[in-house]
């Protein structure tokens, strides 16, 4: 005859606790243990979905907590759920953010914090001996200081689907010399496209070069007649479209996909005309289309596919990082960085552009940042000498001793052409890797003391 | 260049259930006769009930006494299983490979009964680790499929029991993840699946990561044998409770920090799909991270493939500027927020609007959230990776040192000295009540053709 599995399970849990706590008063310990298990099992049972009716919860409140002389249940994991559901103000189904009145960044509530931390030690359930059992604690206040809150009720509570785009591998792109497609456009068309995508966050972060490549890659797609479905709801999405001319109607079928029959399109929700765009989610990954788009007249579109778009972004990011890493390897001050650290710094370098004649660093100022010249040229001047001492070109760097100390800049650097610089401040560097002194001391302890006296602009 | 046009395959994978596999504890396994010695030798602090150490200290004696009193059968079972393991060689099979299989099955059984977490140094020691190996002899027929624990587009996870073993204990169960090669290829997930197996093999033994006990394959499927984690998803508990209190959130968050610290700083792995759906609760209330479908060894190189879950994507993933382990710290901030608030900070019905909010990176906090929690989340959910907590100087150590975690004893957490805040109530180690019901597997299946085999077997050969 075998014992019920529930029982065996409880006993092994007790075994573990006994081993862990090694109590003096074993009987008391076991009694406490079972009381706790009972309490937490009941609490969990009542939290189960089928018991979450207001009645059930009322019972949970009145029967279990506070009834137990041995303190809170060790499964005090669940916040009291009453106040939530009751206070949930029904938000508009389209509201996407919290009501401003209850959201604030600036005013934390210290009471809640203190008490919940106090409660924290309790999660282990019980401590070593019966004597150490904590007095009953009230419900953590964090359960209550919630003012009437209006979290949007429309949040999708289901399991969320993972998404994944095509695998992009920069290593192979370096070999096959991929060049983005280029479709010529008139200046006017360019300008229209530029303003059409200006409001789209996927485009607003692009630098000039990326932006030119992306706009160049847009391909013209004439749609000869009215009534053509350009994208189908529920279908796979690979292209993003900008309207060059014409008019498009957008339909949504509540079923989530285009159906057969006269009403298969669903309801018309809006129209898009010149300068408008649609299908941008396709630039992220292959998600089912959210709507059907039909031409209302003869029209022309610009189309851009995801792989081209993401590859343009990837290639330029990849090249820039490798270039920065290459530059950084040349800086003796940073020679002891590991490849990992170098790649972190490369990631953190910020690109800045200056017109010709800009004073990038000023002799006598306190140095804050370190610069690498990415393109263009700049001259070095010393006070009292109108002649340039040196000319910096692509890959040259200056101001790196600012990472090390606060000594004033020993010379000025002025751009002679338009320059593109990669720069990182002392704060940024230290935030990422800690003090430079420490990094330099790794290799050669004497080096750190030595370089304090080095001219900030010498190499 | 168009990818993925022809087929109606959705790269949006319904991968979500893919990995509802489960585990209880991590472990040493292997050669029955040596495993005790092994753990003794390494002085594993995880040593559970086995009281083999030299002079047994009195408290443990007492524990044994209590255990025997309360449950006399159990210790006898333990002794018996010990004997059987040593005598398993007696059972002669006809062929050598049958013997090898039987031996391997015994090893699995023994592992499952004795599993315990490994020290970080042992996890890394691929030469001495007996878990996470690819097996040439195991077959699907060695397992009795009991119940589906989860499903995905190209994978299904089953609760399984070893068949026809000498001392088969019906409570010794595993989770078996079965992937159809055809679907893996069709959904262009070959690389991800390879990454998954390799990363899981490398990290097997960590106390809070699903243990890959073994992997094997047959002509048209890939199999990953994992330990079963009977508590179900943190997701289910969170949705049921609406949100977790601060103590519970801290406990779970802290275990996740240990996972990320290990993955990033020891293994160079970015996990890339952190969310409550991928975190299971084990029998003792500790967490197990599952579904390594997007995990990748990145080390010091950035990577570019967009993957993850919309609400949890980091800004650099959306902008495609190259990403690394820092994406996990971002997602960790979102996770802590979701624990405390009940939903993630960036949400909209329209996914593009979510991404717009993420890239902007302005997190709004409910007024009731403690200032420490806000500060932690703000530090993690920082758009600029060079300022993001976890990615900056100090790495995971800086996260652990954050005041929100001031009450966490990190060592005792790793060694599982405290029980988790939710200890599931189970009828036994094979209880599946914490998992949902799933539709039965559809009978029609695309065949894995000879052409496919010629082209792809190469990629699966190490599985």
Short mmCIF file of C-alpha atoms in Angstrom, two decimals, chain B residues 55 100 154 238 277 286 308 313 347 370 401 403 420:
data_model
loop_
_atom_site.label_atom_id
_atom_site.label_comp_id
_atom_site.label_asym_id
_atom_site.label_seq_id
_atom_site.Cartn_x
_atom_site.Cartn_y
_atom_site.Cartn_z
CA UNK B 55 30.32 12.66 10.65
CA UNK B 100 23.90 1.24 -24.04
CA UNK B 154 7.04 23.89 -34.84
CA UNK B 238 0.88 36.97 -12.32
CA UNK B 277 5.56 33.43 -20.14
CA UNK B 286 12.15 28.88 -7.51
CA UNK B 308 11.78 38.95 -28.97
CA UNK B 313 11.89 44.70 -27.35
CA UNK B 347 1.50 49.22 -24.69
CA UNK B 370 8.23 52.86 -4.44
CA UNK B 401 23.89 46.52 -5.53
CA UNK B 403 18.88 49.59 -3.13
CA UNK B 420 10.14 30.88 -3.18
#
